Coordinates of C-alpha atoms in Angstrom, one line a residue:
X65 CA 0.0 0.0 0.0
X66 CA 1.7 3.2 -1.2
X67 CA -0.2 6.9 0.4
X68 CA 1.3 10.0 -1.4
X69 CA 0.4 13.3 -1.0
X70 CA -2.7 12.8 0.5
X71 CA -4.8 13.9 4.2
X72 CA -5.9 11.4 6.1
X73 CA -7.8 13.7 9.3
X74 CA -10.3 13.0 11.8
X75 CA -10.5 9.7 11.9
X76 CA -12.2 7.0 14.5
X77 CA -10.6 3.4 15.6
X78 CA -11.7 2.1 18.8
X79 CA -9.2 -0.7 18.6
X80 CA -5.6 0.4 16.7
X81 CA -4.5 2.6 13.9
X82 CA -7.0 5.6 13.5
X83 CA -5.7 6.9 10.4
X84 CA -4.0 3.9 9.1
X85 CA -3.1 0.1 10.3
X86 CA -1.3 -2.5 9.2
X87 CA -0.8 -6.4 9.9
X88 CA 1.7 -8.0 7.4
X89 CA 1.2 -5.4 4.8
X90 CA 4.1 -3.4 4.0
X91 CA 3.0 0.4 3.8
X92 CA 4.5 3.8 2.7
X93 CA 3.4 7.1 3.5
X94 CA 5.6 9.9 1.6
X95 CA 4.4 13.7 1.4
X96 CA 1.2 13.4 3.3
X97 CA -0.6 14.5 6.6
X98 CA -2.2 12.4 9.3
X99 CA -3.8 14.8 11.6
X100 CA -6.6 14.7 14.4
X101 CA -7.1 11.0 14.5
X102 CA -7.4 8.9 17.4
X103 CA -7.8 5.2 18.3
X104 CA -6.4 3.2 21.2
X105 CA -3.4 2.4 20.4
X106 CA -1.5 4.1 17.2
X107 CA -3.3 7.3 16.7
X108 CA -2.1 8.0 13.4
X109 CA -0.6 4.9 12.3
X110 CA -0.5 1.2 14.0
X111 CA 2.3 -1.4 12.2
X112 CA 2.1 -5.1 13.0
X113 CA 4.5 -7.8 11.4
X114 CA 4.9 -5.0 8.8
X115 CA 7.3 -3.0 7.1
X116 CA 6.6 0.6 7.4
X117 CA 8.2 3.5 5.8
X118 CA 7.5 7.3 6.5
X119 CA 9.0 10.1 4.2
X120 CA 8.3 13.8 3.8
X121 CA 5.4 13.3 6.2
X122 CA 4.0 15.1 9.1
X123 CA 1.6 13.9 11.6
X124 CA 0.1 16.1 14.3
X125 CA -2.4 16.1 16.6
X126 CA -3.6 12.3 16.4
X127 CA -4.2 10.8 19.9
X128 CA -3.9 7.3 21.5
X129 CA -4.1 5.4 25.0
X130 CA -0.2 4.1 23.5
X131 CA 1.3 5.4 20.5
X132 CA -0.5 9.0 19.9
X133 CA 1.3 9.6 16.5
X134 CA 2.8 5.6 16.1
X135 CA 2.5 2.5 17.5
X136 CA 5.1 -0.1 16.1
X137 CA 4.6 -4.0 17.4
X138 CA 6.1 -6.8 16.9
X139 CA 9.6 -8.2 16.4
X140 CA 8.5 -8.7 12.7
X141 CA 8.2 -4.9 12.5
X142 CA 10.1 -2.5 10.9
X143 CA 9.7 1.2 10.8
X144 CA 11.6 4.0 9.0
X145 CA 11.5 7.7 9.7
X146 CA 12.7 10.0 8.0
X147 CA 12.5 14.0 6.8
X148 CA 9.4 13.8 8.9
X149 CA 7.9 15.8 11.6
X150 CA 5.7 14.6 14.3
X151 CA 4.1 17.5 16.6
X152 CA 0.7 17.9 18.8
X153 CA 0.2 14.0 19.4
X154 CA -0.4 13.1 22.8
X155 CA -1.3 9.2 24.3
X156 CA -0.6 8.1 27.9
X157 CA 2.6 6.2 26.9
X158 CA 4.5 7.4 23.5
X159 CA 3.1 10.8 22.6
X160 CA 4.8 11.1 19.2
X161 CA 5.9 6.8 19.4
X162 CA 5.7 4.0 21.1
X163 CA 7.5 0.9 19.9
X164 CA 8.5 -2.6 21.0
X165 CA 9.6 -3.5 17.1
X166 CA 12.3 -2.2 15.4
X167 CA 12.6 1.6 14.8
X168 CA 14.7 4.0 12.9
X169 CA 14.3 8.1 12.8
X170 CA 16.7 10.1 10.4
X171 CA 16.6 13.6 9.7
X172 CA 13.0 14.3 11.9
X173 CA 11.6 16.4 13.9
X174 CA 9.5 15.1 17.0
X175 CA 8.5 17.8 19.6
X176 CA 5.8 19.1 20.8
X177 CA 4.2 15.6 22.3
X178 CA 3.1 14.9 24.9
X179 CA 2.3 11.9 27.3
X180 CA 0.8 11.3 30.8
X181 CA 3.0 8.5 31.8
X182 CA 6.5 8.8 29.9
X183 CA 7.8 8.8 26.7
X184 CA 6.4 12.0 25.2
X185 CA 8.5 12.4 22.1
X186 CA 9.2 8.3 22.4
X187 CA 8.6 5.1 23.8
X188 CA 10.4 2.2 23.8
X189 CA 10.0 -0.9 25.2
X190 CA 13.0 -2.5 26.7
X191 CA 15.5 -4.3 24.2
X192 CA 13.9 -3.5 21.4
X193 CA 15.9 -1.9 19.1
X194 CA 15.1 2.1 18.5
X195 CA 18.1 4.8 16.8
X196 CA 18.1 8.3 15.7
X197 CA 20.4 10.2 13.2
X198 CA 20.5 13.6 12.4
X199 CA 17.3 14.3 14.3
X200 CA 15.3 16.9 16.6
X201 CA 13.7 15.0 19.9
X202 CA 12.6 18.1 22.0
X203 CA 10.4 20.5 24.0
X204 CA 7.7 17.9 24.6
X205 CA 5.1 18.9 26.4
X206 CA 4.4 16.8 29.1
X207 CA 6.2 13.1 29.6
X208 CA 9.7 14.1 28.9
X209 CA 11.8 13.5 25.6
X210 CA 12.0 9.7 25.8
X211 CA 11.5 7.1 28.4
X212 CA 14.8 5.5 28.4
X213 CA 17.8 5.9 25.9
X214 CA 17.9 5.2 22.4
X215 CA 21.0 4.1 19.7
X216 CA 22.7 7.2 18.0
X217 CA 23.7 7.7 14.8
X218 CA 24.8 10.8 16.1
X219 CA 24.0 14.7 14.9
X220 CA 20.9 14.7 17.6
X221 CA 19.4 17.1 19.9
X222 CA 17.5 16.7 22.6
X223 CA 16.2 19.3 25.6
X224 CA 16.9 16.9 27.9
X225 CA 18.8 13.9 28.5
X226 CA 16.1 10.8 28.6
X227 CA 17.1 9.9 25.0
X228 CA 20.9 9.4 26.0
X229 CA 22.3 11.4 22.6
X230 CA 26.0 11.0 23.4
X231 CA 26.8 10.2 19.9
X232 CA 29.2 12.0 17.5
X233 CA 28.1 15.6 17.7
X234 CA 24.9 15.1 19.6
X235 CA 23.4 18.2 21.9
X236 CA 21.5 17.2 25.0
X237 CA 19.7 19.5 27.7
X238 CA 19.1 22.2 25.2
X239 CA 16.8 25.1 25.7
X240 CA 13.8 26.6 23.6
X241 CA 15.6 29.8 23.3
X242 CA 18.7 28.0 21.7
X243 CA 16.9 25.3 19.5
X244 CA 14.9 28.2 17.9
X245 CA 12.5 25.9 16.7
X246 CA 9.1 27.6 14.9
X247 CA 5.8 26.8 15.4
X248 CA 4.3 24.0 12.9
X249 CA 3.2 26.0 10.1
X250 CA 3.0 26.0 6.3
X251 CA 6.6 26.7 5.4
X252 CA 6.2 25.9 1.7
X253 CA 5.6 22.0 0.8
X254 CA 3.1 19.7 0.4
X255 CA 3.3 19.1 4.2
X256 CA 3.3 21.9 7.6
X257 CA 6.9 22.0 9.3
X258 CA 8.7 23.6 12.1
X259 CA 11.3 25.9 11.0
X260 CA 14.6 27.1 12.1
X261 CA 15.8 30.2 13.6
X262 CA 19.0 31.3 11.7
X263 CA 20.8 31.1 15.2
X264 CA 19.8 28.0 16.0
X265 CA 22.2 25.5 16.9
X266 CA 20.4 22.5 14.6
X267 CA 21.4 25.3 11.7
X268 CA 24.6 23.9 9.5
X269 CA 25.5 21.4 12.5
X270 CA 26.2 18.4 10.0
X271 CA 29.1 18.4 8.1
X272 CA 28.6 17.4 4.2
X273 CA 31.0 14.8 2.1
X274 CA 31.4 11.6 0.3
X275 CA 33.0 9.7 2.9
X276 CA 30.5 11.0 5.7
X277 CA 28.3 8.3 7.2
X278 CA 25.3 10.5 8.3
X279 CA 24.1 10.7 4.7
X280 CA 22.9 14.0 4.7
X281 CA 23.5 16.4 1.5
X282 CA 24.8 12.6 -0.3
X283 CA 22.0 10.2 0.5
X284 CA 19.2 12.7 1.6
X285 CA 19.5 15.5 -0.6
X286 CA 16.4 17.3 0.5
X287 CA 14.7 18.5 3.7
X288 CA 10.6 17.6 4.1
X289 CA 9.6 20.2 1.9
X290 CA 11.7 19.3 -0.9
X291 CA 14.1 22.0 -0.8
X292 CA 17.6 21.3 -0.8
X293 CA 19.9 19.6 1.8
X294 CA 23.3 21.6 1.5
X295 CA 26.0 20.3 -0.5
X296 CA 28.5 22.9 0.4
X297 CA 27.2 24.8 -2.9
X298 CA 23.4 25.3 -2.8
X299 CA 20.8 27.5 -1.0
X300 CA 21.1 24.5 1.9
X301 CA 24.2 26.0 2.9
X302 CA 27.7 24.8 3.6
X303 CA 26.7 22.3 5.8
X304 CA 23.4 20.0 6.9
X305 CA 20.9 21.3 9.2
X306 CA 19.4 18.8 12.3
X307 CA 16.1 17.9 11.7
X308 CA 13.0 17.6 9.0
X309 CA 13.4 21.6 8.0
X310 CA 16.9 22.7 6.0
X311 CA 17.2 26.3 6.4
X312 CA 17.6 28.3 3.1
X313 CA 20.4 30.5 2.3
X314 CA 19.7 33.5 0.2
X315 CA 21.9 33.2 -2.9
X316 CA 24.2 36.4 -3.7
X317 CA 22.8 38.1 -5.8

């Protein structure tokens, strides 16, 4: 099953996966929105012995008891994340995700959650694997960051220190003021965003080049919006932002 710039909103489960769920299916979601749905578990999306893969996408506002944006399950699961950005969902346990499969979140964005009883930006289980490259996990609202520590690719940030970045170039315990991240808004895409500040210490944090493992500006060449990932030579700028949204440079005129 293959959703592309397309809205799924509003939508009702009263068992799992209000917008979307899937039990050995494999799924992809690129340039779309997921918004204001809720179920039990997995208010936006709900994976089961499946292979999921999330691009471009932004989901906000959906709403779970576990799992308010996703809930991955299963060891059969596998779920990919990536130029995404997941804001506004809230559950009791994994506002943005709850997991107990395997997980993987590149370049994203995930603040803004929240959760009653841990786990606001993330969830997961105990030994399953989870890992995060080149990503914002920050300013939840209520339930903290993460509930325990994730793998890093490195390149995160985090506002606290739940997720345990302590990868190559990772930030942790950083505050609003110096993450300068906007409000989600349109900022131009198919798909709402959260913005940069051009002080903000995401901005030109990952370095660009062939030999470079974190892929940015090589393997992922654009931001969510489709705009360009820098390359040391394009409106991107000289180096790769942290995150879903690449900050534009003005060209000289």
């Amino acid at each position: 099953v293959t959703l592309e710039s397309s809205i799924l909103s509003q939508n009702f489960a009263a068992s799992q996966g209000g917008g979307i769920v899937t039990t050995g299916t494999p799924v992809t979601v690129s340039n779309s929105t997921l918004s204001g749905n809720t179920a039990s578990g997995g208010g936006g999306l709900y994976a089961l012995s499946s292979l999921l893969i999330i691009s471009n996408s932004t989901l906000f506002g959906n709403s779970a008891s576990t799992g308010g944006g996703i809930r991955a399950s299963g060891s059969l699961t596998t779920v990919t994340v990536t130029n995404s950005t997941l804001s506004g969902n809230s559950a009791q346990f994994g506002g943005g995700i709850i997991s107990n499969a395997t997980v993987t979140v590149v370049n994203s964005t995930i603040a803004g959650n929240s959760a009653s009883s841990g786990g606001g930006g993330i969830y997961r289980v105990p030994g399953s694997p989870f890992s995060a490259q080149n990503s914002i996990v920050a300013l939840q609202t209520a339930g903290g960051d993460c509930n325990t520590a994730l793998t890093s690719g490195g390149y995160n940030i985090e506002s606290g220190t739940s997720c345990g970045f302590t990868g190559t170039d990772d930030l942790q315990s950083v505050s609003s003021a110096s993450l300068g991240l906007g409000a989600l808004v349109n900022n131009g895409g198919p798909t709402q965003t959260q913005a940069l500040a051009v002080n903000s210490v995401a901005v030109n944090r990952i370095p660009v080049g062939a030999l470079e493992a974190n892929g940015c500006g090589v393997t992922v060449i654009t931001d969510q919006r489709g705009l360009p990932r820098a390359s040391g030579a394009t409106s991107g700028g000289s180096a790769c932002d942290v995150g879903a949204y690449e900050l534009q440079v003005p060209l000289a005129v």
